[in-house]
Tab-separated table of C-alpha atoms in Angstrom:
chain	number	residue	atom	x	y	z
A	1	SER	CA	-9.565	-18.731	24.138
A	2	ILE	CA	-10.536	-18.371	20.855
A	3	THR	CA	-8.539	-17.181	18.044
A	4	GLY	CA	-10.607	-16.546	14.480
A	5	ARG	CA	-10.987	-14.886	11.027
A	6	CYS	CA	-14.148	-14.266	9.089
A	7	ALA	CA	-13.984	-15.686	5.624
A	8	ARG	CA	-16.577	-12.965	4.493
A	9	THR	CA	-14.792	-9.937	5.874
A	10	GLY	CA	-10.999	-10.925	6.155
A	11	ASP	CA	-11.610	-9.774	10.020
A	12	LEU	CA	-9.223	-11.051	12.628
A	13	GLY	CA	-9.975	-11.274	16.243
A	14	SER	CA	-9.388	-13.193	19.401
A	15	ALA	CA	-11.612	-13.779	22.698
A	16	ILE	CA	-10.130	-14.728	25.915
A	17	THR	CA	-11.330	-15.507	29.257
A	18	SER	CA	-9.873	-17.139	32.426
A	19	TYR	CA	-10.158	-15.384	35.703
A	20	ASP	CA	-11.109	-12.283	33.783
A	21	PHE	CA	-13.141	-11.830	30.494
A	22	ARG	CA	-11.055	-10.236	27.687
A	23	TRP	CA	-11.766	-9.853	23.862
A	24	THR	CA	-10.309	-8.401	21.021
A	25	PHE	CA	-11.385	-7.528	17.384
A	26	LEU	CA	-10.060	-6.065	14.298
A	27	PRO	CA	-12.132	-4.786	11.802
A	28	SER	CA	-10.552	-4.702	8.535
A	29	TYR	CA	-9.817	-1.049	8.407
A	30	GLN	CA	-7.477	-1.302	11.577
A	31	ASP	CA	-3.820	-1.847	11.366
A	32	SER	CA	-3.293	-3.878	14.781
A	33	PHE	CA	-4.422	-4.557	17.863
A	34	ASP	CA	-2.132	-5.721	20.751
A	35	LEU	CA	-3.480	-7.063	24.376
A	36	GLY	CA	-0.075	-6.581	26.564
A	37	GLY	CA	1.180	-9.517	24.038
A	38	LEU	CA	-1.386	-11.976	25.103
A	39	SER	CA	-3.355	-11.529	21.691
A	40	VAL	CA	-2.036	-9.209	18.890
A	41	VAL	CA	-3.548	-8.608	15.715
A	42	VAL	CA	-2.495	-7.388	12.703
A	43	GLY	CA	-4.434	-6.498	9.998
A	44	GLY	CA	-4.158	-8.348	6.609
A	45	VAL	CA	-1.386	-10.523	8.409
A	46	GLY	CA	-2.842	-12.528	11.348
A	47	ALA	CA	-3.419	-13.079	14.815
A	48	VAL	CA	-1.458	-14.780	17.481
A	49	THR	CA	-2.772	-15.792	21.128
A	50	ALA	CA	0.171	-16.926	23.575
A	51	GLN	CA	-1.188	-18.027	27.021
A	52	ALA	CA	-0.385	-20.465	29.903
A	53	MET	CA	3.072	-19.427	30.660
A	54	SER	CA	4.225	-18.292	26.970
A	55	PRO	CA	6.770	-15.319	27.258
A	56	PRO	CA	5.061	-12.197	26.056
A	57	THR	CA	7.256	-11.697	23.628
A	58	LEU	CA	6.274	-14.650	21.587
A	59	ALA	CA	3.792	-13.179	19.376
A	60	ALA	CA	6.016	-10.872	17.640
A	61	PRO	CA	8.442	-13.537	15.903
A	62	VAL	CA	5.477	-15.392	14.849
A	63	LEU	CA	3.959	-12.314	13.012
A	64	ASP	CA	7.151	-11.469	11.423
A	65	SER	CA	7.358	-15.060	9.750
A	66	LEU	CA	3.147	-14.504	8.519
A	67	LYS	CA	4.473	-10.907	7.108
A	68	ARG	CA	7.264	-12.646	5.346
A	69	GLY	CA	4.690	-14.854	3.759
A	70	LEU	CA	4.796	-18.474	5.701
A	71	SER	CA	1.567	-19.907	6.678
A	72	ALA	CA	0.230	-20.497	10.179
A	73	GLY	CA	1.679	-23.538	10.738
A	74	GLU	CA	4.985	-22.311	9.248
A	75	ALA	CA	5.439	-19.614	11.333
A	76	LEU	CA	4.356	-21.430	14.741
A	77	GLU	CA	6.836	-23.960	13.626
A	78	ALA	CA	9.765	-21.497	13.095
A	79	THR	CA	8.880	-19.426	16.231
A	80	LEU	CA	8.818	-22.620	18.334
A	81	ALA	CA	11.796	-24.272	16.823
A	82	GLN	CA	13.652	-21.031	18.453
A	83	GLN	CA	12.562	-21.801	21.860
A	84	ALA	CA	14.779	-23.518	24.393
A	85	GLY	CA	13.549	-27.051	25.104
A	86	GLU	CA	11.930	-26.553	28.472
A	87	SER	CA	10.407	-22.944	28.071
A	88	LYS	CA	8.520	-24.317	24.757
A	89	GLU	CA	7.084	-26.862	27.055
A	90	LEU	CA	5.375	-23.931	28.889
A	91	CYS	CA	3.498	-22.301	25.811
A	92	GLN	CA	0.114	-22.457	24.583
A	93	VAL	CA	0.053	-20.746	21.276
A	94	ALA	CA	-3.056	-20.272	18.708
A	95	VAL	CA	-2.405	-18.759	15.112
A	96	VAL	CA	-4.695	-17.653	11.854
A	97	ASP	CA	-3.155	-16.181	9.184
A	98	ALA	CA	-4.582	-13.662	6.939
A	99	ALA	CA	-5.529	-16.409	4.206
A	100	GLY	CA	-7.593	-18.399	7.107
A	101	GLY	CA	-4.725	-20.996	7.638
A	102	SER	CA	-4.705	-22.003	11.400
A	103	ALA	CA	-2.191	-23.963	13.582
A	104	GLY	CA	-1.957	-24.256	17.617
A	105	PHE	CA	0.650	-25.645	20.243
A	106	THR	CA	-0.180	-26.918	23.381
A	107	GLY	CA	3.140	-27.984	25.844
A	108	GLU	CA	3.226	-30.371	28.031
A	109	HIS	CA	3.696	-27.848	31.090
A	110	PRO	CA	0.723	-26.242	31.258
A	111	GLN	CA	-1.901	-27.452	33.944
A	112	GLU	CA	-4.726	-30.156	33.061
A	113	TRP	CA	-6.851	-30.090	31.164
A	114	ARG	CA	-4.737	-28.425	28.497
A	115	GLY	CA	-5.208	-28.742	24.431
A	116	HIS	CA	-6.272	-27.192	21.639
A	117	ALA	CA	-8.318	-27.539	18.643
A	118	ALA	CA	-8.317	-25.668	15.170
A	119	GLY	CA	-10.464	-25.644	12.092
A	120	ASP	CA	-10.445	-23.476	8.872
A	121	GLY	CA	-10.177	-19.838	9.898
A	122	TRP	CA	-9.924	-20.544	13.867
A	123	VAL	CA	-8.037	-22.237	17.027
A	124	ALA	CA	-9.266	-23.013	20.133
A	125	ALA	CA	-7.003	-23.044	23.032
A	126	GLY	CA	-7.117	-23.637	26.847
A	127	ASN	CA	-5.472	-25.096	30.166
A	128	ILE	CA	-6.815	-25.529	33.558
A	129	LEU	CA	-10.162	-26.916	31.497
A	130	ALA	CA	-12.657	-28.821	32.837
A	131	SER	CA	-12.227	-30.942	29.911
A	132	GLY	CA	-11.053	-31.390	26.568
A	133	ARG	CA	-15.066	-30.644	25.578
A	134	VAL	CA	-14.510	-27.093	26.326
A	135	VAL	CA	-12.026	-26.157	23.270
A	136	ASP	CA	-14.762	-28.603	21.201
A	137	ALA	CA	-17.681	-26.309	22.249
A	138	LEU	CA	-15.563	-23.416	21.457
A	139	GLY	CA	-14.882	-24.408	17.655
A	140	GLU	CA	-18.487	-25.718	17.163
A	141	ALA	CA	-19.949	-22.831	18.282
A	142	PHE	CA	-17.638	-20.414	16.110
A	143	GLU	CA	-18.359	-22.913	12.827
A	144	THR	CA	-22.365	-22.723	13.550
A	145	ASN	CA	-22.382	-19.017	13.738
A	146	SER	CA	-20.604	-18.215	10.536
A	147	SER	CA	-22.935	-16.042	9.302
A	148	ARG	CA	-22.717	-13.288	11.902
A	149	PRO	CA	-19.944	-10.776	12.669
A	150	LEU	CA	-16.631	-12.218	13.737
A	151	ASP	CA	-16.943	-9.953	17.154
A	152	GLU	CA	-20.142	-11.933	17.622
A	153	ARG	CA	-18.761	-15.261	16.759
A	154	LEU	CA	-16.046	-15.019	19.469
A	155	LEU	CA	-18.007	-13.600	22.372
A	156	ILE	CA	-20.552	-16.696	21.105
A	157	ALA	CA	-17.753	-19.194	20.982
A	158	LEU	CA	-16.671	-18.126	24.737
A	159	GLU	CA	-20.222	-18.818	26.246
A	160	ALA	CA	-20.032	-21.959	24.335
A	161	GLY	CA	-16.649	-22.837	26.527
A	162	VAL	CA	-17.955	-21.975	29.390
A	163	ALA	CA	-21.586	-23.780	29.277
A	164	ALA	CA	-19.132	-26.914	28.460
A	165	GLY	CA	-17.444	-26.434	32.193
A	166	GLY	CA	-15.133	-23.692	31.301
A	167	ASP	CA	-12.151	-23.318	33.430
A	168	ARG	CA	-11.626	-26.050	35.991
């Protein structure tokens, strides 16, 4: 998955591919979008992608923390602190706030290869991947296509991740 923000427009969005292909995009004139708790985007607040075995209710407290003014990292840390020890280790979460701050978490229990990478305005995450090169490719593609609209950047990043090996 890739969760990101466009610095030019303030648009937020995420793109997720696994056994099937999904993407969400929130133009700045919309209020929110929720893809069944897997990816939740709220205009002017942030975008949260929760995958692996994350509970579908994980995004809501992260977004509530963002609404109270916490940064992506602070909101993620506060939410994960509320997770019981073992359940936290099943989670994989990516957060991008409305200012472009980013944070990610990958527990110990999602299947190998698992991990995430983050940069200014984006977080790439995955599990059951061919290698760590996949999340690196997602981030590189997102960054090198900064002149394109956010929805295109998200899809280009997914294509780069698939080209780098994608799901195992």
